[in-house]
PDB file of C-alpha atoms in Angstrom:
ATOM      1  CA  MET A   1     -78.282 172.700  69.011  1.00  0.00           C
ATOM      2  CA  ALA A   2     -78.638 173.503  72.619  1.00  0.00           C
ATOM      3  CA  GLY A   3     -82.056 172.993  74.097  1.00  0.00           C
ATOM      4  CA  PRO A   4     -83.989 175.579  76.063  1.00  0.00           C
ATOM      5  CA  GLN A   5     -82.122 176.820  79.056  1.00  0.00           C
ATOM      6  CA  PRO A   6     -83.681 176.495  82.497  1.00  0.00           C
ATOM      7  CA  PRO A   7     -84.804 179.735  84.079  1.00  0.00           C
ATOM      8  CA  PRO A   8     -82.193 181.334  86.286  1.00  0.00           C
ATOM      9  CA  HIS A   9     -82.382 180.246  89.890  1.00  0.00           C
ATOM     10  CA  GLU A  10     -83.943 182.860  92.126  1.00  0.00           C
ATOM     11  CA  PRO A  11     -82.222 183.058  95.492  1.00  0.00           C
ATOM     12  CA  SER A  12     -84.379 182.408  98.525  1.00  0.00           C
ATOM     13  CA  PRO A  13     -85.276 185.491 100.525  1.00  0.00           C
ATOM     14  CA  PRO A  14     -82.956 186.032 103.453  1.00  0.00           C
ATOM     15  CA  SER A  15     -84.133 184.531 106.746  1.00  0.00           C
ATOM     16  CA  ALA A  16     -85.548 186.918 109.302  1.00  0.00           C
ATOM     17  CA  ALA A  17     -84.274 184.700 112.118  1.00  0.00           C
ATOM     18  CA  PRO A  18     -80.955 186.511 112.763  1.00  0.00           C
ATOM     19  CA  ALA A  19     -82.672 189.911 112.870  1.00  0.00           C
ATOM     20  CA  LYS A  20     -85.344 188.554 115.214  1.00  0.00           C
ATOM     21  CA  LEU A  21     -82.697 187.091 117.492  1.00  0.00           C
ATOM     22  CA  ALA A  22     -80.840 190.397 117.653  1.00  0.00           C
ATOM     23  CA  LEU A  23     -84.026 192.300 118.479  1.00  0.00           C
ATOM     24  CA  ARG A  24     -84.968 189.762 121.151  1.00  0.00           C
ATOM     25  CA  ASP A  25     -81.576 190.149 122.804  1.00  0.00           C
ATOM     26  CA  GLN A  26     -81.891 193.929 122.714  1.00  0.00           C
ATOM     27  CA  VAL A  27     -85.383 193.969 124.246  1.00  0.00           C
ATOM     28  CA  LEU A  28     -84.550 191.406 126.924  1.00  0.00           C
ATOM     29  CA  GLU A  29     -81.478 193.385 127.954  1.00  0.00           C
ATOM     30  CA  GLY A  30     -83.636 196.486 128.243  1.00  0.00           C
ATOM     31  CA  ARG A  31     -86.110 194.617 130.427  1.00  0.00           C
ATOM     32  CA  ARG A  32     -83.363 193.431 132.742  1.00  0.00           C
ATOM     33  CA  ARG A  33     -82.390 197.046 133.352  1.00  0.00           C
ATOM     34  CA  ARG A  34     -85.867 198.185 134.425  1.00  0.00           C
ATOM     35  CA  PRO A  35     -86.205 199.159 138.106  1.00  0.00           C
ATOM     36  CA  LEU A  36     -88.519 196.903 140.094  1.00  0.00           C
ATOM     37  CA  ALA A  37     -90.690 199.839 141.168  1.00  0.00           C
ATOM     38  CA  SER A  38     -91.362 200.785 137.549  1.00  0.00           C
ATOM     39  CA  LEU A  39     -92.367 197.204 136.718  1.00  0.00           C
ATOM     40  CA  VAL A  40     -95.060 197.294 139.409  1.00  0.00           C
ATOM     41  CA  GLU A  41     -96.328 200.722 138.364  1.00  0.00           C
ATOM     42  CA  ASP A  42     -96.434 199.745 134.685  1.00  0.00           C
ATOM     43  CA  ALA A  43     -98.370 196.557 135.475  1.00  0.00           C
ATOM     44  CA  ARG A  44    -101.022 198.445 137.415  1.00  0.00           C
ATOM     45  CA  ALA A  45    -101.408 201.110 134.745  1.00  0.00           C
ATOM     46  CA  THR A  46    -101.587 198.573 131.927  1.00  0.00           C
ATOM     47  CA  ALA A  47    -104.232 196.571 133.801  1.00  0.00           C
ATOM     48  CA  ALA A  48    -106.329 199.699 134.368  1.00  0.00           C
ATOM     49  CA  HIS A  49    -106.245 200.605 130.668  1.00  0.00           C
ATOM     50  CA  LEU A  50    -107.204 197.098 129.588  1.00  0.00           C
ATOM     51  CA  LEU A  51    -110.029 196.799 132.112  1.00  0.00           C
ATOM     52  CA  ASP A  52    -111.450 200.053 130.758  1.00  0.00           C
ATOM     53  CA  THR A  53    -111.674 198.865 127.139  1.00  0.00           C
ATOM     54  CA  PRO A  54    -115.195 198.101 125.888  1.00  0.00           C
ATOM     55  CA  GLU A  55    -114.238 194.599 124.735  1.00  0.00           C
ATOM     56  CA  VAL A  56    -112.847 193.597 128.128  1.00  0.00           C
ATOM     57  CA  ARG A  57    -115.710 195.205 130.044  1.00  0.00           C
ATOM     58  CA  ARG A  58    -118.328 193.220 128.139  1.00  0.00           C
ATOM     59  CA  ALA A  59    -116.275 190.019 127.761  1.00  0.00           C
ATOM     60  CA  VAL A  60    -117.531 186.785 129.254  1.00  0.00           C
ATOM     61  CA  THR A  61    -114.280 184.889 128.588  1.00  0.00           C
ATOM     62  CA  VAL A  62    -110.773 186.330 128.422  1.00  0.00           C
ATOM     63  CA  ALA A  63    -107.761 184.277 127.351  1.00  0.00           C
ATOM     64  CA  ALA A  64    -104.678 185.601 129.114  1.00  0.00           C
ATOM     65  CA  TYR A  65    -101.380 184.365 130.590  1.00  0.00           C
ATOM     66  CA  VAL A  66     -99.273 184.560 133.737  1.00  0.00           C
ATOM     67  CA  ALA A  67     -96.329 186.903 133.252  1.00  0.00           C
ATOM     68  CA  VAL A  68     -92.957 185.680 134.469  1.00  0.00           C
ATOM     69  CA  GLY A  69     -89.654 187.410 135.121  1.00  0.00           C
ATOM     70  CA  THR A  70     -89.474 190.934 133.741  1.00  0.00           C
ATOM     71  CA  GLU A  71     -92.471 190.567 131.429  1.00  0.00           C
ATOM     72  CA  PRO A  72     -95.143 193.250 131.889  1.00  0.00           C
ATOM     73  CA  GLY A  73     -96.957 192.017 134.974  1.00  0.00           C
ATOM     74  CA  THR A  74    -100.379 190.383 134.788  1.00  0.00           C
ATOM     75  CA  SER A  75    -101.150 189.562 138.429  1.00  0.00           C
ATOM     76  CA  ALA A  76    -103.276 192.653 139.078  1.00  0.00           C
ATOM     77  CA  LEU A  77    -105.031 192.184 135.756  1.00  0.00           C
ATOM     78  CA  LEU A  78    -105.868 188.526 136.353  1.00  0.00           C
ATOM     79  CA  ASN A  79    -107.149 189.233 139.866  1.00  0.00           C
ATOM     80  CA  ALA A  80    -109.356 192.035 138.573  1.00  0.00           C
ATOM     81  CA  LEU A  81    -110.769 189.842 135.801  1.00  0.00           C
ATOM     82  CA  LEU A  82    -111.673 187.142 138.308  1.00  0.00           C
ATOM     83  CA  ALA A  83    -113.145 189.719 140.700  1.00  0.00           C
ATOM     84  CA  SER A  84    -115.427 190.929 137.901  1.00  0.00           C
ATOM     85  CA  ARG A  85    -116.643 187.327 137.472  1.00  0.00           C
ATOM     86  CA  LYS A  86    -115.126 186.791 134.069  1.00  0.00           C
ATOM     87  CA  ARG A  87    -114.020 183.372 132.913  1.00  0.00           C
ATOM     88  CA  VAL A  88    -110.253 183.462 132.461  1.00  0.00           C
ATOM     89  CA  LEU A  89    -108.372 180.932 130.344  1.00  0.00           C
ATOM     90  CA  LEU A  90    -104.643 180.406 130.783  1.00  0.00           C
ATOM     91  CA  PRO A  91    -102.330 178.474 128.461  1.00  0.00           C
ATOM     92  CA  LEU A  92    -100.848 175.043 129.061  1.00  0.00           C
ATOM     93  CA  LEU A  93     -97.613 174.678 127.073  1.00  0.00           C
ATOM     94  CA  GLN A  94     -97.517 171.333 125.286  1.00  0.00           C
ATOM     95  CA  ALA A  95     -94.472 169.215 124.417  1.00  0.00           C
ATOM     96  CA  ASP A  96     -94.766 170.206 120.746  1.00  0.00           C
ATOM     97  CA  GLY A  97     -94.827 173.914 121.619  1.00  0.00           C
ATOM     98  CA  ASP A  98     -98.543 174.335 120.988  1.00  0.00           C
ATOM     99  CA  LEU A  99    -100.939 175.651 123.639  1.00  0.00           C
ATOM    100  CA  ASP A 100    -103.818 173.933 125.393  1.00  0.00           C
ATOM    101  CA  TRP A 101    -105.972 175.982 127.784  1.00  0.00           C
ATOM    102  CA  ALA A 102    -107.467 175.642 131.270  1.00  0.00           C
ATOM    103  CA  SER A 103    -109.615 177.840 133.508  1.00  0.00           C
ATOM    104  CA  HIS A 104    -107.873 180.113 135.985  1.00  0.00           C
ATOM    105  CA  THR A 105    -109.367 180.062 139.479  1.00  0.00           C
ATOM    106  CA  GLY A 106    -106.775 182.003 141.463  1.00  0.00           C
ATOM    107  CA  GLU A 107    -103.071 182.363 142.199  1.00  0.00           C
ATOM    108  CA  SER A 108    -103.145 179.504 144.702  1.00  0.00           C
ATOM    109  CA  GLN A 109    -104.140 177.150 141.887  1.00  0.00           C
ATOM    110  CA  LEU A 110    -101.072 177.834 139.741  1.00  0.00           C
ATOM    111  CA  TYR A 111     -98.133 175.453 139.586  1.00  0.00           C
ATOM    112  CA  PRO A 112     -94.620 175.581 138.069  1.00  0.00           C
ATOM    113  CA  ALA A 113     -94.446 174.162 134.551  1.00  0.00           C
ATOM    114  CA  ARG A 114     -91.859 173.815 131.785  1.00  0.00           C
ATOM    115  CA  ARG A 115     -89.727 176.798 130.767  1.00  0.00           C
ATOM    116  CA  GLY A 116     -90.329 178.513 134.113  1.00  0.00           C
ATOM    117  CA  LEU A 117     -94.007 179.149 133.416  1.00  0.00           C
ATOM    118  CA  LEU A 118     -96.912 179.053 135.843  1.00  0.00           C
ATOM    119  CA  GLU A 119     -99.974 177.111 134.711  1.00  0.00           C
ATOM    120  CA  PRO A 120    -103.438 176.438 136.160  1.00  0.00           C
ATOM    121  CA  LEU A 121    -104.354 173.137 137.762  1.00  0.00           C
ATOM    122  CA  GLY A 122    -107.681 172.932 135.925  1.00  0.00           C
ATOM    123  CA  GLU A 123    -108.721 170.323 133.395  1.00  0.00           C
ATOM    124  CA  PRO A 124    -107.329 170.922 129.881  1.00  0.00           C
ATOM    125  CA  LEU A 125    -110.032 172.312 127.615  1.00  0.00           C
ATOM    126  CA  GLY A 126    -108.367 171.656 124.255  1.00  0.00           C
ATOM    127  CA  ARG A 127    -106.283 173.747 121.912  1.00  0.00           C
ATOM    128  CA  ASP A 128    -109.358 175.236 120.256  1.00  0.00           C
ATOM    129  CA  ALA A 129    -110.702 176.647 123.541  1.00  0.00           C
ATOM    130  CA  VAL A 130    -109.003 179.969 122.740  1.00  0.00           C
ATOM    131  CA  ALA A 131    -111.390 180.362 119.803  1.00  0.00           C
ATOM    132  CA  GLY A 132    -114.248 180.850 122.253  1.00  0.00           C
ATOM    133  CA  ALA A 133    -112.632 183.755 124.093  1.00  0.00           C
ATOM    134  CA  ASP A 134    -114.042 187.257 123.642  1.00  0.00           C
ATOM    135  CA  VAL A 135    -110.604 188.837 124.179  1.00  0.00           C
ATOM    136  CA  VAL A 136    -107.174 187.220 123.741  1.00  0.00           C
ATOM    137  CA  LEU A 137    -104.198 188.739 125.588  1.00  0.00           C
ATOM    138  CA  VAL A 138    -100.737 187.547 124.605  1.00  0.00           C
ATOM    139  CA  PRO A 139     -97.138 188.149 125.669  1.00  0.00           C
ATOM    140  CA  GLY A 140     -94.485 189.527 123.381  1.00  0.00           C
ATOM    141  CA  LEU A 141     -91.234 191.434 123.163  1.00  0.00           C
ATOM    142  CA  ALA A 142     -92.038 194.103 120.590  1.00  0.00           C
ATOM    143  CA  VAL A 143     -94.605 195.106 117.994  1.00  0.00           C
ATOM    144  CA  ASP A 144     -94.385 197.217 114.859  1.00  0.00           C
ATOM    145  CA  ASP A 145     -96.810 199.850 113.605  1.00  0.00           C
ATOM    146  CA  THR A 146     -98.989 197.261 111.849  1.00  0.00           C
ATOM    147  CA  GLY A 147     -99.438 194.845 114.772  1.00  0.00           C
ATOM    148  CA  LEU A 148     -96.647 192.461 113.754  1.00  0.00           C
ATOM    149  CA  ARG A 149     -95.556 190.963 117.065  1.00  0.00           C
ATOM    150  CA  LEU A 150     -92.159 189.625 118.088  1.00  0.00           C
ATOM    151  CA  GLY A 151     -92.433 186.610 120.387  1.00  0.00           C
ATOM    152  CA  ARG A 152     -89.907 184.348 122.046  1.00  0.00           C
ATOM    153  CA  GLY A 153     -89.392 182.282 118.913  1.00  0.00           C
ATOM    154  CA  GLY A 154     -91.304 179.099 119.704  1.00  0.00           C
ATOM    155  CA  GLY A 155     -94.346 179.928 117.593  1.00  0.00           C
ATOM    156  CA  SER A 156     -96.779 178.930 120.354  1.00  0.00           C
ATOM    157  CA  TYR A 157     -98.859 182.078 120.181  1.00  0.00           C
ATOM    158  CA  ASP A 158     -98.778 182.287 116.393  1.00  0.00           C
ATOM    159  CA  ARG A 159    -100.497 178.894 116.373  1.00  0.00           C
ATOM    160  CA  ALA A 160    -102.953 179.990 119.036  1.00  0.00           C
ATOM    161  CA  LEU A 161    -103.758 183.251 117.242  1.00  0.00           C
ATOM    162  CA  ALA A 162    -104.453 181.298 114.052  1.00  0.00           C
ATOM    163  CA  ARG A 163    -107.418 179.715 115.873  1.00  0.00           C
ATOM    164  CA  VAL A 164    -108.933 183.026 116.978  1.00  0.00           C
ATOM    165  CA  PRO A 165    -111.895 184.191 114.867  1.00  0.00           C
ATOM    166  CA  VAL A 166    -111.599 187.413 112.890  1.00  0.00           C
ATOM    167  CA  GLY A 167    -113.088 190.276 114.883  1.00  0.00           C
ATOM    168  CA  THR A 168    -111.933 189.053 118.291  1.00  0.00           C
ATOM    169  CA  LEU A 169    -109.718 191.569 120.062  1.00  0.00           C
ATOM    170  CA  THR A 170    -106.155 190.221 120.229  1.00  0.00           C
ATOM    171  CA  CYS A 171    -103.767 192.337 122.269  1.00  0.00           C
ATOM    172  CA  VAL A 172    -100.079 192.089 123.202  1.00  0.00           C
ATOM    173  CA  LEU A 173     -98.855 193.501 126.539  1.00  0.00           C
ATOM    174  CA  LEU A 174     -95.617 195.477 126.296  1.00  0.00           C
ATOM    175  CA  TYR A 175     -93.642 198.350 127.757  1.00  0.00           C
ATOM    176  CA  PRO A 176     -94.086 201.676 125.935  1.00  0.00           C
ATOM    177  CA  ASP A 177     -90.611 201.706 124.367  1.00  0.00           C
ATOM    178  CA  GLU A 178     -91.231 198.280 122.792  1.00  0.00           C
ATOM    179  CA  VAL A 179     -94.002 199.630 120.557  1.00  0.00           C
ATOM    180  CA  GLY A 180     -93.320 200.799 117.012  1.00  0.00           C
ATOM    181  CA  ARG A 181     -90.145 198.752 116.629  1.00  0.00           C
ATOM    182  CA  SER A 182     -89.042 197.341 113.286  1.00  0.00           C
ATOM    183  CA  VAL A 183     -90.065 193.698 113.638  1.00  0.00           C
ATOM    184  CA  PRO A 184     -88.831 191.242 110.971  1.00  0.00           C
ATOM    185  CA  GLY A 185     -91.713 189.170 109.629  1.00  0.00           C
ATOM    186  CA  GLU A 186     -92.040 185.588 108.429  1.00  0.00           C
ATOM    187  CA  ALA A 187     -94.892 183.752 106.733  1.00  0.00           C
ATOM    188  CA  HIS A 188     -96.146 182.109 109.940  1.00  0.00           C
ATOM    189  CA  ASP A 189     -96.259 185.323 111.993  1.00  0.00           C
ATOM    190  CA  ARG A 190     -99.699 186.496 113.142  1.00  0.00           C
ATOM    191  CA  ARG A 191    -100.535 190.118 113.764  1.00  0.00           C
ATOM    192  CA  VAL A 192    -102.397 191.349 116.819  1.00  0.00           C
ATOM    193  CA  GLY A 193    -105.162 193.914 116.778  1.00  0.00           C
ATOM    194  CA  ALA A 194    -103.887 196.052 119.640  1.00  0.00           C
ATOM    195  CA  VAL A 195    -101.101 196.672 122.143  1.00  0.00           C
ATOM    196  CA  ALA A 196    -101.546 197.579 125.804  1.00  0.00           C
ATOM    197  CA  THR A 197     -98.891 199.471 127.759  1.00  0.00           C
ATOM    198  CA  ALA A 198     -98.801 201.750 130.778  1.00  0.00           C
ATOM    199  CA  ASP A 199     -99.557 204.583 128.336  1.00  0.00           C
ATOM    200  CA  GLY A 200    -102.830 203.062 127.139  1.00  0.00           C
ATOM    201  CA  VAL A 201    -104.307 200.700 124.572  1.00  0.00           C
ATOM    202  CA  HIS A 202    -103.426 201.352 120.934  1.00  0.00           C
ATOM    203  CA  ARG A 203    -105.324 199.619 118.128  1.00  0.00           C
ATOM    204  CA  PHE A 204    -103.785 198.740 114.805  1.00  0.00           C
ATOM    205  CA  PRO A 205    -105.605 199.177 111.504  1.00  0.00           C
ATOM    206  CA  ARG A 206    -106.819 195.894 110.104  1.00  0.00           C
ATOM    207  CA  ALA A 207    -104.515 194.599 107.387  1.00  0.00           C
ATOM    208  CA  PRO A 208    -106.084 194.358 103.896  1.00  0.00           C
ATOM    209  CA  GLY A 209    -107.581 190.918 103.231  1.00  0.00           C
TER     210      GLY A 209
END
């Protein structure tokens, strides 16, 4: 008599990686087509909207980043944060893809780092330094209607966002047409609480649980 049969094998869910890669390619191509003048205008408008948010106005420490290439610009924003005497933390990309942090003291104190990034010369403060920020601003390529963010694929900011306490404003900087996209999700992906564009700052409803 045949013994009990093993339960049928359930196929693994399909990987979101191919869909993410396709969306990344699409967004990056769109960014390459943007006129330089519009990049500058968008950066200024986005900075103005962010600086006007209550969380940024009352923040003591803001974790941010230096935009490179055709990313939404952050130069005006960073200069304004420093001018308002806020402590600004910038990421230091580590060999394992994780992020350490250091204080930003001005554009003259930035140096070229791996992957074409610009990083501060300050002393590393540790990977958990981001947890002490009052506002955390992150790069991205797209975001859906729930705050699910598409990054570059290295997972650096998902790890950083996992260290940020609940209730801290986390915000991705994008162009307006990159908001409300269908972003494939994976278990390690971390949602952001808001998105800032030249059109304004939009907040996402907090996910249940």
